[in-house]
Amino acid sequence: MTTPSTPKATKAAAKTGAASDVAASYEAALEELEQLVAQLDAGQLPLDQLLSRYRRGAELLAFCRQRLDAVETQIKVLEGAELKPWDAA
């Protein structure tokens, strides 16, 4: 599945709405989110596009947070009989 990168594709993706349709990967979601932030920061969008891109950004942010939480859960090291969060230090 490809991640929408054009304004029309982004708008269409925002309308589809299913959480599994948000992005193909964390990296793709983050890249699209960065593009959306740049567009919003430019301040040149009409109100309806501003709102749709804000909604899309919220979806992407939730997706990224969910993926990070899932990875954090996976990065636990088994120590004895107890799962303990991994300490990288």
mmCIF file of N, CA and C in Angstrom, residues 15-84:
data_model
loop_
_atom_site.group_PDB
_atom_site.id
_atom_site.type_symbol
_atom_site.label_atom_id
_atom_site.label_comp_id
_atom_site.label_asym_id
_atom_site.label_seq_id
_atom_site.Cartn_x
_atom_site.Cartn_y
_atom_site.Cartn_z
ATOM 1 N N LYS A 15 -10.594 10.765 4.124
ATOM 2 C CA LYS A 15 -11.998 10.402 4.080
ATOM 3 C C LYS A 15 -12.223 8.905 4.256
ATOM 4 N N THR A 16 -11.229 8.071 3.911
ATOM 5 C CA THR A 16 -11.405 6.627 4.027
ATOM 6 C C THR A 16 -11.454 6.192 5.475
ATOM 7 N N GLY A 17 -10.624 6.788 6.311
ATOM 8 C CA GLY A 17 -10.766 6.701 7.740
ATOM 9 C C GLY A 17 -10.322 5.475 8.500
ATOM 10 N N ALA A 18 -10.228 4.305 7.949
ATOM 11 C CA ALA A 18 -9.872 3.134 8.730
ATOM 12 C C ALA A 18 -8.448 3.268 9.250
ATOM 13 N N ALA A 19 -8.247 2.866 10.499
ATOM 14 C CA ALA A 19 -6.933 3.013 11.120
ATOM 15 C C ALA A 19 -5.863 2.238 10.369
ATOM 16 N N SER A 20 -6.209 1.078 9.833
ATOM 17 C CA SER A 20 -5.218 0.289 9.112
ATOM 18 C C SER A 20 -4.854 0.926 7.773
ATOM 19 N N ASP A 21 -5.641 1.862 7.282
ATOM 20 C CA ASP A 21 -5.384 2.533 6.020
ATOM 21 C C ASP A 21 -4.554 3.804 6.184
ATOM 22 N N VAL A 22 -4.124 4.109 7.387
ATOM 23 C CA VAL A 22 -3.439 5.371 7.635
ATOM 24 C C VAL A 22 -2.123 5.454 6.882
ATOM 25 N N ALA A 23 -1.266 4.460 6.998
ATOM 26 C CA ALA A 23 0.038 4.505 6.337
ATOM 27 C C ALA A 23 0.598 3.097 6.193
ATOM 28 N N ALA A 24 1.510 2.962 5.257
ATOM 29 C CA ALA A 24 2.133 1.661 5.012
ATOM 30 C C ALA A 24 3.153 1.323 6.093
ATOM 31 N N SER A 25 3.787 2.350 6.653
ATOM 32 C CA SER A 25 4.812 2.125 7.669
ATOM 33 C C SER A 25 4.942 3.372 8.542
ATOM 34 N N TYR A 26 5.654 3.201 9.637
ATOM 35 C CA TYR A 26 5.928 4.330 10.523
ATOM 36 C C TYR A 26 6.679 5.422 9.764
ATOM 37 N N GLU A 27 7.669 5.001 8.997
ATOM 38 C CA GLU A 27 8.490 5.966 8.268
ATOM 39 C C GLU A 27 7.670 6.750 7.247
ATOM 40 N N ALA A 28 6.775 6.053 6.546
ATOM 41 C CA ALA A 28 5.921 6.720 5.557
ATOM 42 C C ALA A 28 4.972 7.696 6.244
ATOM 43 N N ALA A 29 4.423 7.287 7.379
ATOM 44 C CA ALA A 29 3.515 8.160 8.126
ATOM 45 C C ALA A 29 4.249 9.394 8.629
ATOM 46 N N LEU A 30 5.458 9.193 9.135
ATOM 47 C CA LEU A 30 6.241 10.316 9.642
ATOM 48 C C LEU A 30 6.601 11.296 8.524
ATOM 49 N N GLU A 31 6.971 10.755 7.374
ATOM 50 C CA GLU A 31 7.308 11.614 6.228
ATOM 51 C C GLU A 31 6.089 12.442 5.793
ATOM 52 N N GLU A 32 4.932 11.786 5.698
ATOM 53 C CA GLU A 32 3.729 12.516 5.299
ATOM 54 C C GLU A 32 3.345 13.548 6.355
ATOM 55 N N LEU A 33 3.505 13.180 7.616
ATOM 56 C CA LEU A 33 3.196 14.110 8.701
ATOM 57 C C LEU A 33 4.088 15.346 8.633
ATOM 58 N N GLU A 34 5.362 15.155 8.335
ATOM 59 C CA GLU A 34 6.280 16.288 8.198
ATOM 60 C C GLU A 34 5.862 17.198 7.044
ATOM 61 N N GLN A 35 5.416 16.596 5.939
ATOM 62 C CA GLN A 35 4.945 17.389 4.798
ATOM 63 C C GLN A 35 3.691 18.181 5.173
ATOM 64 N N LEU A 36 2.790 17.547 5.896
ATOM 65 C CA LEU A 36 1.566 18.231 6.311
ATOM 66 C C LEU A 36 1.877 19.401 7.239
ATOM 67 N N VAL A 37 2.794 19.192 8.165
ATOM 68 C CA VAL A 37 3.167 20.267 9.087
ATOM 69 C C VAL A 37 3.748 21.447 8.311
ATOM 70 N N ALA A 38 4.576 21.174 7.321
ATOM 71 C CA ALA A 38 5.151 22.252 6.509
ATOM 72 C C ALA A 38 4.051 23.017 5.777
ATOM 73 N N GLN A 39 3.070 22.285 5.239
ATOM 74 C CA GLN A 39 1.957 22.942 4.543
ATOM 75 C C GLN A 39 1.129 23.790 5.502
ATOM 76 N N LEU A 40 0.884 23.256 6.684
ATOM 77 C CA LEU A 40 0.085 24.003 7.666
ATOM 78 C C LEU A 40 0.849 25.232 8.157
ATOM 79 N N ASP A 41 2.142 25.069 8.384
ATOM 80 C CA ASP A 41 2.963 26.191 8.849
ATOM 81 C C ASP A 41 3.068 27.303 7.821
ATOM 82 N N ALA A 42 2.970 26.952 6.529
ATOM 83 C CA ALA A 42 3.073 27.960 5.478
ATOM 84 C C ALA A 42 1.911 28.945 5.537
ATOM 85 N N GLY A 43 0.787 28.505 6.076
ATOM 86 C CA GLY A 43 -0.354 29.401 6.246
ATOM 87 C C GLY A 43 -1.018 29.835 4.953
ATOM 88 N N GLN A 44 -0.860 29.100 3.884
ATOM 89 C CA GLN A 44 -1.398 29.502 2.590
ATOM 90 C C GLN A 44 -2.596 28.661 2.144
ATOM 91 N N LEU A 45 -3.116 27.805 3.012
ATOM 92 C CA LEU A 45 -4.205 26.912 2.632
ATOM 93 C C LEU A 45 -5.566 27.526 2.918
ATOM 94 N N PRO A 46 -6.546 27.265 2.050
ATOM 95 C CA PRO A 46 -7.921 27.655 2.357
ATOM 96 C C PRO A 46 -8.402 26.860 3.576
ATOM 97 N N LEU A 47 -9.400 27.374 4.238
ATOM 98 C CA LEU A 47 -9.868 26.789 5.494
ATOM 99 C C LEU A 47 -10.262 25.320 5.361
ATOM 100 N N ASP A 48 -10.968 24.934 4.294
ATOM 101 C CA ASP A 48 -11.394 23.539 4.162
ATOM 102 C C ASP A 48 -10.194 22.601 4.003
ATOM 103 N N GLN A 49 -9.176 23.019 3.255
ATOM 104 C CA GLN A 49 -7.970 22.197 3.105
ATOM 105 C C GLN A 49 -7.175 22.157 4.409
ATOM 106 N N LEU A 50 -7.152 23.267 5.095
ATOM 107 C CA LEU A 50 -6.471 23.334 6.387
ATOM 108 C C LEU A 50 -7.075 22.318 7.351
ATOM 109 N N LEU A 51 -8.379 22.280 7.411
ATOM 110 C CA LEU A 51 -9.065 21.354 8.308
ATOM 111 C C LEU A 51 -8.835 19.904 7.904
ATOM 112 N N SER A 52 -8.927 19.588 6.620
ATOM 113 C CA SER A 52 -8.729 18.201 6.184
ATOM 114 C C SER A 52 -7.290 17.749 6.428
ATOM 115 N N ARG A 53 -6.335 18.628 6.224
ATOM 116 C CA ARG A 53 -4.934 18.262 6.469
ATOM 117 C C ARG A 53 -4.655 18.132 7.963
ATOM 118 N N TYR A 54 -5.303 18.949 8.765
ATOM 119 C CA TYR A 54 -5.159 18.826 10.215
ATOM 120 C C TYR A 54 -5.698 17.469 10.679
ATOM 121 N N ARG A 55 -6.851 17.082 10.148
ATOM 122 C CA ARG A 55 -7.426 15.774 10.506
ATOM 123 C C ARG A 55 -6.495 14.640 10.083
ATOM 124 N N ARG A 56 -5.964 14.732 8.875
ATOM 125 C CA ARG A 56 -5.038 13.711 8.386
ATOM 126 C C ARG A 56 -3.805 13.646 9.275
ATOM 127 N N GLY A 57 -3.313 14.807 9.671
ATOM 128 C CA GLY A 57 -2.167 14.850 10.562
ATOM 129 C C GLY A 57 -2.454 14.189 11.903
ATOM 130 N N ALA A 58 -3.652 14.407 12.426
ATOM 131 C CA ALA A 58 -4.045 13.768 13.688
ATOM 132 C C ALA A 58 -4.090 12.250 13.540
ATOM 133 N N GLU A 59 -4.585 11.769 12.394
ATOM 134 C CA GLU A 59 -4.594 10.321 12.134
ATOM 135 C C GLU A 59 -3.175 9.771 12.077
ATOM 136 N N LEU A 60 -2.314 10.474 11.371
ATOM 137 C CA LEU A 60 -0.922 10.027 11.240
ATOM 138 C C LEU A 60 -0.208 10.046 12.581
ATOM 139 N N LEU A 61 -0.452 11.067 13.376
ATOM 140 C CA LEU A 61 0.168 11.156 14.694
ATOM 141 C C LEU A 61 -0.275 9.999 15.582
ATOM 142 N N ALA A 62 -1.566 9.684 15.559
ATOM 143 C CA ALA A 62 -2.075 8.554 16.345
ATOM 144 C C ALA A 62 -1.449 7.245 15.870
ATOM 145 N N PHE A 63 -1.317 7.073 14.551
ATOM 146 C CA PHE A 63 -0.690 5.880 13.991
ATOM 147 C C PHE A 63 0.758 5.766 14.466
ATOM 148 N N CYS A 64 1.513 6.861 14.385
ATOM 149 C CA CYS A 64 2.914 6.845 14.801
ATOM 150 C C CYS A 64 3.040 6.517 16.282
ATOM 151 N N ARG A 65 2.206 7.115 17.099
ATOM 152 C CA ARG A 65 2.236 6.821 18.538
ATOM 153 C C ARG A 65 1.917 5.358 18.804
ATOM 154 N N GLN A 66 0.939 4.823 18.090
ATOM 155 C CA GLN A 66 0.561 3.418 18.255
ATOM 156 C C GLN A 66 1.736 2.508 17.874
ATOM 157 N N ARG A 67 2.395 2.810 16.756
ATOM 158 C CA ARG A 67 3.525 1.995 16.324
ATOM 159 C C ARG A 67 4.678 2.088 17.330
ATOM 160 N N LEU A 68 4.951 3.281 17.833
ATOM 161 C CA LEU A 68 6.018 3.424 18.829
ATOM 162 C C LEU A 68 5.700 2.647 20.096
ATOM 163 N N ASP A 69 4.447 2.691 20.532
ATOM 164 C CA ASP A 69 4.039 1.920 21.715
ATOM 165 C C ASP A 69 4.220 0.422 21.475
ATOM 166 N N ALA A 70 3.865 -0.041 20.270
ATOM 167 C CA ALA A 70 4.005 -1.461 19.943
ATOM 168 C C ALA A 70 5.477 -1.872 19.948
ATOM 169 N N VAL A 71 6.326 -1.033 19.383
ATOM 170 C CA VAL A 71 7.755 -1.341 19.353
ATOM 171 C C VAL A 71 8.333 -1.322 20.762
ATOM 172 N N GLU A 72 7.915 -0.360 21.564
ATOM 173 C CA GLU A 72 8.395 -0.281 22.939
ATOM 174 C C GLU A 72 8.039 -1.554 23.701
ATOM 175 N N THR A 73 6.847 -2.057 23.468
ATOM 176 C CA THR A 73 6.421 -3.290 24.108
ATOM 177 C C THR A 73 7.294 -4.463 23.663
ATOM 178 N N GLN A 74 7.683 -4.466 22.390
ATOM 179 C CA GLN A 74 8.509 -5.544 21.853
ATOM 180 C C GLN A 74 9.953 -5.471 22.346
ATOM 181 N N ILE A 75 10.405 -4.263 22.712
ATOM 182 C CA ILE A 75 11.792 -4.088 23.150
ATOM 183 C C ILE A 75 11.864 -4.277 24.663
ATOM 184 N N LYS A 76 11.424 -5.413 25.099
ATOM 185 C CA LYS A 76 11.554 -5.784 26.505
ATOM 186 C C LYS A 76 12.463 -7.001 26.567
ATOM 187 N N VAL A 77 13.344 -6.977 27.518
ATOM 188 C CA VAL A 77 14.299 -8.065 27.634
ATOM 189 C C VAL A 77 13.838 -8.988 28.756
ATOM 190 N N LEU A 78 13.822 -10.256 28.454
ATOM 191 C CA LEU A 78 13.427 -11.237 29.448
ATOM 192 C C LEU A 78 14.549 -11.397 30.465
ATOM 193 N N GLU A 79 14.255 -11.094 31.718
ATOM 194 C CA GLU A 79 15.242 -11.197 32.788
ATOM 195 C C GLU A 79 14.634 -12.050 33.889
ATOM 196 N N GLY A 80 15.092 -13.258 33.973
ATOM 197 C CA GLY A 80 14.498 -14.194 34.918
ATOM 198 C C GLY A 80 13.116 -14.564 34.427
ATOM 199 N N ALA A 81 12.162 -14.544 35.315
ATOM 200 C CA ALA A 81 10.783 -14.860 34.952
ATOM 201 C C ALA A 81 9.974 -13.583 34.751
ATOM 202 N N GLU A 82 10.638 -12.455 34.752
ATOM 203 C CA GLU A 82 9.959 -11.165 34.708
ATOM 204 C C GLU A 82 10.356 -10.382 33.456
ATOM 205 N N LEU A 83 9.359 -9.835 32.767
ATOM 206 C CA LEU A 83 9.667 -8.951 31.641
ATOM 207 C C LEU A 83 10.017 -7.586 32.184
ATOM 208 N N LYS A 84 11.115 -7.056 31.725
ATOM 209 C CA LYS A 84 11.608 -5.772 32.211
ATOM 210 C C LYS A 84 11.907 -4.884 31.019
#
